[in-house]
CSV table of C-alpha atoms in Angstrom, one decimal:
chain,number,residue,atom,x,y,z
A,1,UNK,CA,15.3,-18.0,17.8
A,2,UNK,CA,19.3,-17.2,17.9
A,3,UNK,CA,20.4,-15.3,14.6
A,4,UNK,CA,24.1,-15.5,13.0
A,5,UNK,CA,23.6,-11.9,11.0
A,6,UNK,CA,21.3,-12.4,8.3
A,7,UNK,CA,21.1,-16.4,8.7
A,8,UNK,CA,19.5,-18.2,11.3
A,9,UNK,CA,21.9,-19.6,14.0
A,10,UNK,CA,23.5,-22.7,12.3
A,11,UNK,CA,21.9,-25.2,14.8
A,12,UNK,CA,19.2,-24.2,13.4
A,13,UNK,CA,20.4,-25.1,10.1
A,14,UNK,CA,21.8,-28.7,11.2
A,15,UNK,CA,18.2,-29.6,12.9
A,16,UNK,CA,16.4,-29.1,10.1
A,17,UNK,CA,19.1,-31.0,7.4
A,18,UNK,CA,19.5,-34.0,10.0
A,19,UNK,CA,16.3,-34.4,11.7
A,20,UNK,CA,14.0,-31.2,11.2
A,21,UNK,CA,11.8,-31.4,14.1
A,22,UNK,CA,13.2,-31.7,17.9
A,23,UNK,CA,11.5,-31.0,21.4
A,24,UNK,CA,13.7,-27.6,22.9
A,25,UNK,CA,13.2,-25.9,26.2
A,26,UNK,CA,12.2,-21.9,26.0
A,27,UNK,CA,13.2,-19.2,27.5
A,28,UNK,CA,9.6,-18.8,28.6
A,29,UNK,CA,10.0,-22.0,30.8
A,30,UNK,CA,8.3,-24.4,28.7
A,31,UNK,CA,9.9,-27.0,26.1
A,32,UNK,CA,8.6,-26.6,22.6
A,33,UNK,CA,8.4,-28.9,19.5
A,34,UNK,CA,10.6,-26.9,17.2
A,35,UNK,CA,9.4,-27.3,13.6
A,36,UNK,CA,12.3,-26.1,11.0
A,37,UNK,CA,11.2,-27.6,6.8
A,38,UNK,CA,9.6,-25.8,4.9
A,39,UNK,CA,7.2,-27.8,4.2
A,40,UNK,CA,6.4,-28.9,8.0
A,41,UNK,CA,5.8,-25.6,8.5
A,42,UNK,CA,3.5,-25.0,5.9
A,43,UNK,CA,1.3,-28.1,7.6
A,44,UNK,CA,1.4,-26.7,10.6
A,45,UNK,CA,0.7,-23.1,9.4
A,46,UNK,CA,-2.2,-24.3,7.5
A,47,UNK,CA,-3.9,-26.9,9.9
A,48,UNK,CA,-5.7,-25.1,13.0
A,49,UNK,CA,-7.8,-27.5,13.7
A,50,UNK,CA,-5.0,-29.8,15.3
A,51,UNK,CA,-2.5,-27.1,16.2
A,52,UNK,CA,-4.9,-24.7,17.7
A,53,UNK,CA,-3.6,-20.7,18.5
A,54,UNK,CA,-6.5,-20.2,21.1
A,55,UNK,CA,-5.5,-23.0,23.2
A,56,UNK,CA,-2.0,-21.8,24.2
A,57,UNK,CA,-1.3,-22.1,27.9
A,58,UNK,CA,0.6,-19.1,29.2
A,59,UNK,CA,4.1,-18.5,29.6
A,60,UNK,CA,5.2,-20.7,32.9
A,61,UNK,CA,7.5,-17.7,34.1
A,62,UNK,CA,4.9,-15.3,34.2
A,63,UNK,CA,3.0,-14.0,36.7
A,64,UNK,CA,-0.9,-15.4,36.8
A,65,UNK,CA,-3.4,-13.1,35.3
A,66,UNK,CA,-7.1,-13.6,35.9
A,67,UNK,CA,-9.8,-15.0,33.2
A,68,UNK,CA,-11.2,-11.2,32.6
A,69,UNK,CA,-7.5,-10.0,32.3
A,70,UNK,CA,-6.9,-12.2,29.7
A,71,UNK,CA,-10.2,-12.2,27.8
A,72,UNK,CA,-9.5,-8.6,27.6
A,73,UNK,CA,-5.5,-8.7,26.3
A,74,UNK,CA,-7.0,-11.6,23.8
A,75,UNK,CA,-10.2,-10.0,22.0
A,76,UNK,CA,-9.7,-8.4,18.7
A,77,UNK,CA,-6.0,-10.2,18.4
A,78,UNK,CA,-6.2,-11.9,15.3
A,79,UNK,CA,-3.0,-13.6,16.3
A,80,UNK,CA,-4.7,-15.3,19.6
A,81,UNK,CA,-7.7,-16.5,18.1
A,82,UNK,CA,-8.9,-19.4,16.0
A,83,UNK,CA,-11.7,-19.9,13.7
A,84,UNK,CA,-14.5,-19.4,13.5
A,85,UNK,CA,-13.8,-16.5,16.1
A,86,UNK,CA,-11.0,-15.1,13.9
A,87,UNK,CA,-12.9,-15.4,10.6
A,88,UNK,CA,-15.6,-12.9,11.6
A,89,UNK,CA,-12.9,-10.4,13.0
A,90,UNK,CA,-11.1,-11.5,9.7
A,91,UNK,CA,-13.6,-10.5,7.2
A,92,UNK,CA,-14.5,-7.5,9.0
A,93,UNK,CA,-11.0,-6.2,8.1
A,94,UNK,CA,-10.2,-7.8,4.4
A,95,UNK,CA,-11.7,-5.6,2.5
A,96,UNK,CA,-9.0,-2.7,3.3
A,97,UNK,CA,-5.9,-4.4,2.8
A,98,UNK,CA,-7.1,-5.5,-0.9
A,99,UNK,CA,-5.1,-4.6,-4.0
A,100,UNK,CA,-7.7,-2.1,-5.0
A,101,UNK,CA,-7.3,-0.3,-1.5
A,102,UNK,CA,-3.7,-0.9,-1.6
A,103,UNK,CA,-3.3,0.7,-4.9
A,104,UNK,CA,-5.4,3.5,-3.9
A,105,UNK,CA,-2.8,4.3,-1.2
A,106,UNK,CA,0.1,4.3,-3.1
A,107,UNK,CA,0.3,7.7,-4.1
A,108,UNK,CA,0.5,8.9,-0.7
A,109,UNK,CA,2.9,6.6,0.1
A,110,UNK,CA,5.1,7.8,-2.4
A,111,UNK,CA,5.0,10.9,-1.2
A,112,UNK,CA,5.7,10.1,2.4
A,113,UNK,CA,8.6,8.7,1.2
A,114,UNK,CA,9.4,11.3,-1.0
A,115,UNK,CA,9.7,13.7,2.3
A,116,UNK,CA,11.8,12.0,4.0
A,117,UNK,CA,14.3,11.4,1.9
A,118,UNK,CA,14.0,15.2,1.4
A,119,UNK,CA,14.7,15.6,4.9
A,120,UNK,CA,17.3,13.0,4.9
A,121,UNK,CA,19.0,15.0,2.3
A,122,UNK,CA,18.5,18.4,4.1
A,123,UNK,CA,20.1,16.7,7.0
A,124,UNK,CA,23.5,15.8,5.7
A,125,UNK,CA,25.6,13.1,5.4
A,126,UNK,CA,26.0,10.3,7.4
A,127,UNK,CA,22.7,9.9,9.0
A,128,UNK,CA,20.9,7.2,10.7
A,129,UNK,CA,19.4,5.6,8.5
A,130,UNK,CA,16.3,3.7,10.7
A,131,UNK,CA,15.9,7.0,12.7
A,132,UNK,CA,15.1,9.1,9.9
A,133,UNK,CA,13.7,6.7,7.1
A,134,UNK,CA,13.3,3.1,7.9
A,135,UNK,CA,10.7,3.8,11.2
A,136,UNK,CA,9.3,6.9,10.8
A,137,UNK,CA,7.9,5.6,6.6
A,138,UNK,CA,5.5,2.9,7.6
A,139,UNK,CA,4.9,4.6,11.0
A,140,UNK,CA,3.7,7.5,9.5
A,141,UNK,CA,1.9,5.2,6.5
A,142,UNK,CA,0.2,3.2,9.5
A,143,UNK,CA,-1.1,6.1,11.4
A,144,UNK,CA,-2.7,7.8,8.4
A,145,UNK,CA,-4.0,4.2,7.6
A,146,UNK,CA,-5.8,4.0,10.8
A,147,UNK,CA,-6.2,7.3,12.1
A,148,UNK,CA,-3.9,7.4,14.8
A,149,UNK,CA,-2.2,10.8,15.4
A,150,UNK,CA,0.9,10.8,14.5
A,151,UNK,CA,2.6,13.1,17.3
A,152,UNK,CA,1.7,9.9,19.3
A,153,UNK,CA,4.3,8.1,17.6
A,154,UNK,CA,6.9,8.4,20.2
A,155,UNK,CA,5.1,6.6,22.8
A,156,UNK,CA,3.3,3.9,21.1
A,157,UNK,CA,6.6,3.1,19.5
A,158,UNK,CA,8.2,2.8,23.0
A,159,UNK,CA,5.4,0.6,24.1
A,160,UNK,CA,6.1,-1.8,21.1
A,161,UNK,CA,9.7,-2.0,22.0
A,162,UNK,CA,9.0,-3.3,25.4
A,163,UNK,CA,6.2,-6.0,24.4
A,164,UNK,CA,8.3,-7.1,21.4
A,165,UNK,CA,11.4,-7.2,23.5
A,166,UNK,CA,12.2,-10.6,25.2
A,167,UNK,CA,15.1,-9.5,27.3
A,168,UNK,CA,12.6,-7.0,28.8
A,169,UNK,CA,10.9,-8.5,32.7
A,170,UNK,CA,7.3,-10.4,31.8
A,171,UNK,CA,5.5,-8.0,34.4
A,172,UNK,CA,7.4,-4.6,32.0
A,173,UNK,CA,6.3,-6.2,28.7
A,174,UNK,CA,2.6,-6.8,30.1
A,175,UNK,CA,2.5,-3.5,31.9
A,176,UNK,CA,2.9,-2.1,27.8
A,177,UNK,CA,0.7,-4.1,26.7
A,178,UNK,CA,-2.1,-2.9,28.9
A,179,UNK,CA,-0.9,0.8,28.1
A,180,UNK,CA,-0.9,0.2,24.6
A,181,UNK,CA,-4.4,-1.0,24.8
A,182,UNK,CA,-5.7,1.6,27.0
A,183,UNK,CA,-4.6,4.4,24.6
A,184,UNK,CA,-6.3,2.0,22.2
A,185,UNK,CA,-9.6,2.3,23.8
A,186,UNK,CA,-9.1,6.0,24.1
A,187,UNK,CA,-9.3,6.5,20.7
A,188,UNK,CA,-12.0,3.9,19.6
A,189,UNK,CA,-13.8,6.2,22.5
A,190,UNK,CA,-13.0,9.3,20.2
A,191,UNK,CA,-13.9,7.0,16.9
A,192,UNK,CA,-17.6,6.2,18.2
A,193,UNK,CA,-18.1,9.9,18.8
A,194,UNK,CA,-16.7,11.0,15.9
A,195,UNK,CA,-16.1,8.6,12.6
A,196,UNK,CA,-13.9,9.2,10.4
A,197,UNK,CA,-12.6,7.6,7.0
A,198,UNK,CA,-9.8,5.9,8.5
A,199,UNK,CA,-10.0,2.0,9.2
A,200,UNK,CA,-10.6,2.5,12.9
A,201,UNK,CA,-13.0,5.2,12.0
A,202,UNK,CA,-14.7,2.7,9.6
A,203,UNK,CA,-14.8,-0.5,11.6
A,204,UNK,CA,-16.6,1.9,14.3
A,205,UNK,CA,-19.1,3.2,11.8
A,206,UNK,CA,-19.6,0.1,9.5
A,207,UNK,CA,-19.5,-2.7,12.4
A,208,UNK,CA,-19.5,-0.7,15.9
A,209,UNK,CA,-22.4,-2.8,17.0
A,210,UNK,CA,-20.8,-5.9,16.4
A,211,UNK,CA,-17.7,-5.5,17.9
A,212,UNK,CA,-17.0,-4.4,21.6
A,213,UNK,CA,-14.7,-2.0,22.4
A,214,UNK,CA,-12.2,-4.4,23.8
A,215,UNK,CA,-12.4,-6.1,20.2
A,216,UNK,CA,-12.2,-2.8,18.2
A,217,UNK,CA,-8.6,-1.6,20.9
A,218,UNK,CA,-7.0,-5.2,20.2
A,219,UNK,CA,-7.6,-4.7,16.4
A,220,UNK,CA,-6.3,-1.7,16.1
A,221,UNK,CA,-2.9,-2.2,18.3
A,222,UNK,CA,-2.2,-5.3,17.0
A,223,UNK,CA,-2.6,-3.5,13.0
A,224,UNK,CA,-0.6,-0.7,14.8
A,225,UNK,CA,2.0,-2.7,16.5
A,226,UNK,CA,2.4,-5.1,13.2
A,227,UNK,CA,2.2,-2.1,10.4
A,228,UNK,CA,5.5,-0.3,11.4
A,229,UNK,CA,7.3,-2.8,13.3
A,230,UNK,CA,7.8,-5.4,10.4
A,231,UNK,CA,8.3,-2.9,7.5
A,232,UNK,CA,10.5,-0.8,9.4
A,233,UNK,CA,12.8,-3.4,10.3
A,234,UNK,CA,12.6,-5.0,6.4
A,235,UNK,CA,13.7,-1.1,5.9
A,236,UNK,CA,16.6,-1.3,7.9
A,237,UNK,CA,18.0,-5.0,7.5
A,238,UNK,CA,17.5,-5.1,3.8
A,239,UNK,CA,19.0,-1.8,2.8
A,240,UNK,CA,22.0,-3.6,5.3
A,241,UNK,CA,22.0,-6.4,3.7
A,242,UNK,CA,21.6,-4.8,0.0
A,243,UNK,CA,24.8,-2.8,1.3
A,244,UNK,CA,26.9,-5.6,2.1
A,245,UNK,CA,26.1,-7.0,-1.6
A,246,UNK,CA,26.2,-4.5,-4.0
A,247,UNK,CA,25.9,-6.7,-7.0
A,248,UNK,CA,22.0,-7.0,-5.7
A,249,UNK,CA,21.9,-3.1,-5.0
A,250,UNK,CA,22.8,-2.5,-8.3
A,251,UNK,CA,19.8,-4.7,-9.5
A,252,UNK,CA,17.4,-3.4,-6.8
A,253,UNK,CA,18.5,0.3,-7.6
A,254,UNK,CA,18.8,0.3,-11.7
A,255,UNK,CA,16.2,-2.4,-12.9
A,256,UNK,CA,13.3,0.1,-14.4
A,257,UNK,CA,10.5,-0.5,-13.2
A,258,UNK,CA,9.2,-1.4,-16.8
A,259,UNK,CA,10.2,-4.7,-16.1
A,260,UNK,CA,7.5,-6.2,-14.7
A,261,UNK,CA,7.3,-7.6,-11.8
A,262,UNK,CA,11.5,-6.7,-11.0
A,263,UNK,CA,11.4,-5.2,-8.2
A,264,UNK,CA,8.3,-7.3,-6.8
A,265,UNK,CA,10.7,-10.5,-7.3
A,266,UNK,CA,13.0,-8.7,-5.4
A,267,UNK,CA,11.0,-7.6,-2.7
A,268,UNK,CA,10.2,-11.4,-2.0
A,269,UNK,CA,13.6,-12.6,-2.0
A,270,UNK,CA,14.4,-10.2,0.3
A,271,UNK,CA,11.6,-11.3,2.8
A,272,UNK,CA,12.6,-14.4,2.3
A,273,UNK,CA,15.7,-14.6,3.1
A,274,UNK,CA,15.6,-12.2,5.7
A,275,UNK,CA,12.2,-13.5,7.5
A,276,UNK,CA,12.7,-10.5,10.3
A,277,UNK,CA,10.0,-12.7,12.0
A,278,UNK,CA,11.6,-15.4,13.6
A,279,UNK,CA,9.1,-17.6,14.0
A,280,UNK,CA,4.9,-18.4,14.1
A,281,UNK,CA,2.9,-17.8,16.9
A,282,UNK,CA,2.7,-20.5,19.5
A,283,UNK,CA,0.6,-23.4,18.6
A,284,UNK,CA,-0.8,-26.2,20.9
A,285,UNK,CA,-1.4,-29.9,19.5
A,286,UNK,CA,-5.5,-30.9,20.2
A,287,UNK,CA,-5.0,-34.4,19.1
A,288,UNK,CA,-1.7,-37.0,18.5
A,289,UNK,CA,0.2,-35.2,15.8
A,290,UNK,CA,2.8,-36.5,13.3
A,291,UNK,CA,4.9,-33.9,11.5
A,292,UNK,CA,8.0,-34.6,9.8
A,293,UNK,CA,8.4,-38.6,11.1
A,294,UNK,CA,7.9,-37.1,15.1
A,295,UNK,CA,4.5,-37.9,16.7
A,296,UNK,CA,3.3,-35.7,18.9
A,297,UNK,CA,0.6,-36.1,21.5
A,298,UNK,CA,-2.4,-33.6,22.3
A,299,UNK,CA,-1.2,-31.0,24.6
A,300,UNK,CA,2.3,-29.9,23.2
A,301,UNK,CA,3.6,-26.5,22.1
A,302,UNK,CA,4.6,-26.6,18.7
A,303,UNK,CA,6.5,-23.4,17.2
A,304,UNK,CA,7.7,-22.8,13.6
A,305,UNK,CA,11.1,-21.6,12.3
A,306,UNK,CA,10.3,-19.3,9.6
A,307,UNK,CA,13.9,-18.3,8.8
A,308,UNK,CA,15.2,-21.9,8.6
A,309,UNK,CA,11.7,-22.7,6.9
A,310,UNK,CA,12.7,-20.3,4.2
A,311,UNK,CA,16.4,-21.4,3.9
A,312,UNK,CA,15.3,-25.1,3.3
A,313,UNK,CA,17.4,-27.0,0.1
A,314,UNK,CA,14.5,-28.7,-0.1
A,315,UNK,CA,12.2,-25.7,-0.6
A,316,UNK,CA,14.6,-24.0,-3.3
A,317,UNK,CA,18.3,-24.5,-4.8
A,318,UNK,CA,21.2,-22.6,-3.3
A,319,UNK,CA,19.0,-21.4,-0.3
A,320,UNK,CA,22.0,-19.6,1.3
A,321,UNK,CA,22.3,-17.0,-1.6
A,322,UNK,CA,20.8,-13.4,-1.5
A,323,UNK,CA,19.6,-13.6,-5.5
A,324,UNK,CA,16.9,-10.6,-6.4
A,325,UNK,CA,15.9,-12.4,-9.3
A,326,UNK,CA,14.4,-15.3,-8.5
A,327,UNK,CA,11.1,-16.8,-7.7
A,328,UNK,CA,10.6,-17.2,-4.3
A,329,UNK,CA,7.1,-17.4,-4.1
A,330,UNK,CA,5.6,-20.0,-1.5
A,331,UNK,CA,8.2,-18.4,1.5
A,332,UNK,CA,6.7,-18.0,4.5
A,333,UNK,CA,8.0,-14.7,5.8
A,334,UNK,CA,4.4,-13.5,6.6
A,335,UNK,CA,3.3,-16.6,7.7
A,336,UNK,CA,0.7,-19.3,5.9
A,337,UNK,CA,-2.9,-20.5,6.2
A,338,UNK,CA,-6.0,-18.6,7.9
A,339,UNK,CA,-3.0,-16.3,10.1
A,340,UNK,CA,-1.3,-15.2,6.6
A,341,UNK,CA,-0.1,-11.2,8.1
A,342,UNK,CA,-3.3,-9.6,6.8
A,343,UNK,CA,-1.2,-6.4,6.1
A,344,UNK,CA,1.2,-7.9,3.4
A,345,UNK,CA,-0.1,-5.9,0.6
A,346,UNK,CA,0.5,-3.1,2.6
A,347,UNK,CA,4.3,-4.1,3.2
A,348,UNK,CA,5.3,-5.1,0.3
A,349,UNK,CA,3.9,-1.9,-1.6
A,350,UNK,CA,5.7,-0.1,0.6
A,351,UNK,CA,9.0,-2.0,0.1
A,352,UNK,CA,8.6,-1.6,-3.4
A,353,UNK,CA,8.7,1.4,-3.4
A,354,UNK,CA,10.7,2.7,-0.7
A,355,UNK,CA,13.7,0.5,-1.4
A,356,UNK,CA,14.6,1.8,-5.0
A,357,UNK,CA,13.4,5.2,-4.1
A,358,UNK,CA,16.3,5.3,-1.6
A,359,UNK,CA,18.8,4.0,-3.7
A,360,UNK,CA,18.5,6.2,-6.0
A,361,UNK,CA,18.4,9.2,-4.7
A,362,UNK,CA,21.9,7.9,-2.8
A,363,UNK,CA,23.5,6.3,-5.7
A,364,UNK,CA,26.5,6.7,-3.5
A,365,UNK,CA,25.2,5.3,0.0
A,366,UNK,CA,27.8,3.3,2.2
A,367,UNK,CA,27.6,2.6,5.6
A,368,UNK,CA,29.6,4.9,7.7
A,369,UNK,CA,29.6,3.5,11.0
A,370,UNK,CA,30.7,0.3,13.3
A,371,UNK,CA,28.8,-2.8,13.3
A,372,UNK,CA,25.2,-2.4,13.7
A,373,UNK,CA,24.1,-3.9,16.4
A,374,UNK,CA,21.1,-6.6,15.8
A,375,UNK,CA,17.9,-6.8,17.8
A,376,UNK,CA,19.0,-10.4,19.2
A,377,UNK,CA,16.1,-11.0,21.4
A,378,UNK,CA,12.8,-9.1,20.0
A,379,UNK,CA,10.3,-11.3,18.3
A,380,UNK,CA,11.2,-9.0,15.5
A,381,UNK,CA,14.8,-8.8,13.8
A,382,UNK,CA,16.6,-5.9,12.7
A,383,UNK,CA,19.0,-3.8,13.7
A,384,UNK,CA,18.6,-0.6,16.1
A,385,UNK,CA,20.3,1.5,14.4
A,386,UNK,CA,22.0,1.6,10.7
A,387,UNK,CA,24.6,4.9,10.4
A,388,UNK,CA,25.1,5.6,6.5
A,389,UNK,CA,26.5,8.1,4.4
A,390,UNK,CA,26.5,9.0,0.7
């Protein structure tokens, strides 16, 4: 999905104003049915029944992979699997990303933050700003979380760049992937000789005989994978985009948080109209389809726009316009229906407090260096690097 900045590229924009679904070829080597409105995606989010996640063929320009190879890379990916297969792995995991757990957390995560800007500050100014805070903050709050160590960091990190990056060969992408899920199985291994409190630690203790290990190695990476690549880049991206309009730093950075619910409003705007994941997973059609006046027959790949979904007139007024203090509730930034990211509690705690903790203890931040330059062709959006000063 080609970005303009912040926006989504202004095709984009046109096909969902004049028309809001079109068939589009890939750069996987299959055409698509590109669904842009708001509300068509929310259909489509919500119905698996007749756009099915489990039934996607694989990418034509890859090389083939055997049944076992891809059973394996499939189980325990809540993001490849339907109901009722995903409900069971699903319910397993609820119960730790629920406001109670999530609340419990928070005091750590206040302190992790709390230490790095600490080091950022014994560091000096300028600094990079997704080097030192906006990646090492959630990866450090996802490790704990799951009881990954966190000297590991460098390589699993590596290993999400390649399989997130699309400009990156097929065979380098799934040669990561298998890595990742290797190390993976490693420590499951270590889990089921040792349990600990941590959610791997628990799903090995609490439901080790109902899950196999391939199950418990694709849980854990994907929660891995999706815990500090999303909120880092939210990190980075929003404090850029806060940056280039101070009038909404100033609200992020003074509001008190007596106000209830400020700086949650704000934390969903900013999701919104940043929507660092471009678009839903891959869907295939099991039956004729119409969505948004185009029918569609059984068979097709369908795949959503979420940032043109969450710019949509027709979803809320002035669309364009970066405004912390409305109501955007209903965006679809961490998707909608039975795939809604199971980790958004986590996320948006973490925003919330991460973003006004930075600002102000840098009343004075500025960026300090050239253009940053954006992560164009990674399935998630951000920018690499972000050089600030204060």
């Amino acid at each position: 999905m080609r970005r303009d900045g912040f926006a989504p590229d202004s095709e984009l924009g046109r096909l969902r104003d004049e028309e809001g679904v079109r068939k589009t070829p890939t750069i996987f080597g299959r055409e698509v049915w590109l669904v842009t409105r708001h509300a068509d995606v929310r259909q489509v989010l919500s119905d698996h029944e007749r756009f099915s996640i489990q039934q996607v063929p694989p990418v034509a320009t890859a090389p083939p992979m055997s049944e076992e190879q891809a059973a394996y890379l499939r189980a325990g990916n809540l993001l490849a699997l339907d109901p009722p297969d995903h409900t069971r792995l699903r319910r397993m995991l609820a119960g730790e990303f629920t406001g109670r757990r999530i609340r419990r957390l928070e005091p750590r995560v206040r302190e992790i933050v709390d230490d790095h800007l600490d080091a950022l500050e014994r560091g000096g100014s300028p600094a990079d700003l997704v080097a030192s805070f906006a990646l090492p903050v959630p990866s450090l709050v996802i490790c704990e979380l799951l009881g990954v160590p966190y000297e590991d960091r460098a390589d699993f990190q590596e290993r999400s760049r390649l399989i997130l990056d699309l400009s990156e060969p097929i065979e380098r992408r799934r040669a990561a992937n298998i890595d990742a899920r290797g190390y993976i199985t490693e420590l499951v291994d270590r889990k089921r000789a040792a349990p600990d409190d941590s959610l791997l630690g628990m799903l090995v203790r609490e439901h080790g005989d109902d899950l196999t290990d391939a199950e418990l190695s694709g849980i854990g990476m994907l929660l891995l994978m999706a815990g500090h690549e999303t909120t880092s880049n939210m990190l980075g991206l929003g404090t850029l985009a806060l940056l280039r309009h101070p009038d909404q730093l100033k609200l992020m950075r003074d509001r008190p948080e007596t106000v209830e619910g400020a700086v949650d409003a704000a934390v969903e705007e900013l999701l919104r109209w940043l929507s660092v994941v471009h678009a839903g997973t891959f869907k295939v059609t099991t039956t004729e389809v119409t969505i948004g006046g185009q029918t569609i027959g059984p068979g097709e790949l369908v795949v959503c726009s979420l940032p043109a979904a969450n710019r949509d007139p027709a979803f809320m007024p002035d669309p364009e316009t970066l405004d912390l203090t409305r109501d955007a509730a209903g965006h679809v930034a961490f998707g909608h229906g039975v795939h809604h990211c199971l980790g958004a509690p986590l996320a948006r705690m973490e925003l919330r407090i991460a973003f006004p903790a930075l600002l102000r203890r840098f009343p004075g931040l500025r960026l300090a260096g050239p253009e940053p330059d954006y992560r164009e062709f990674n399935i998630v959006y951000g920018v690499e690097s972000l050089l600030v000063a204060w």
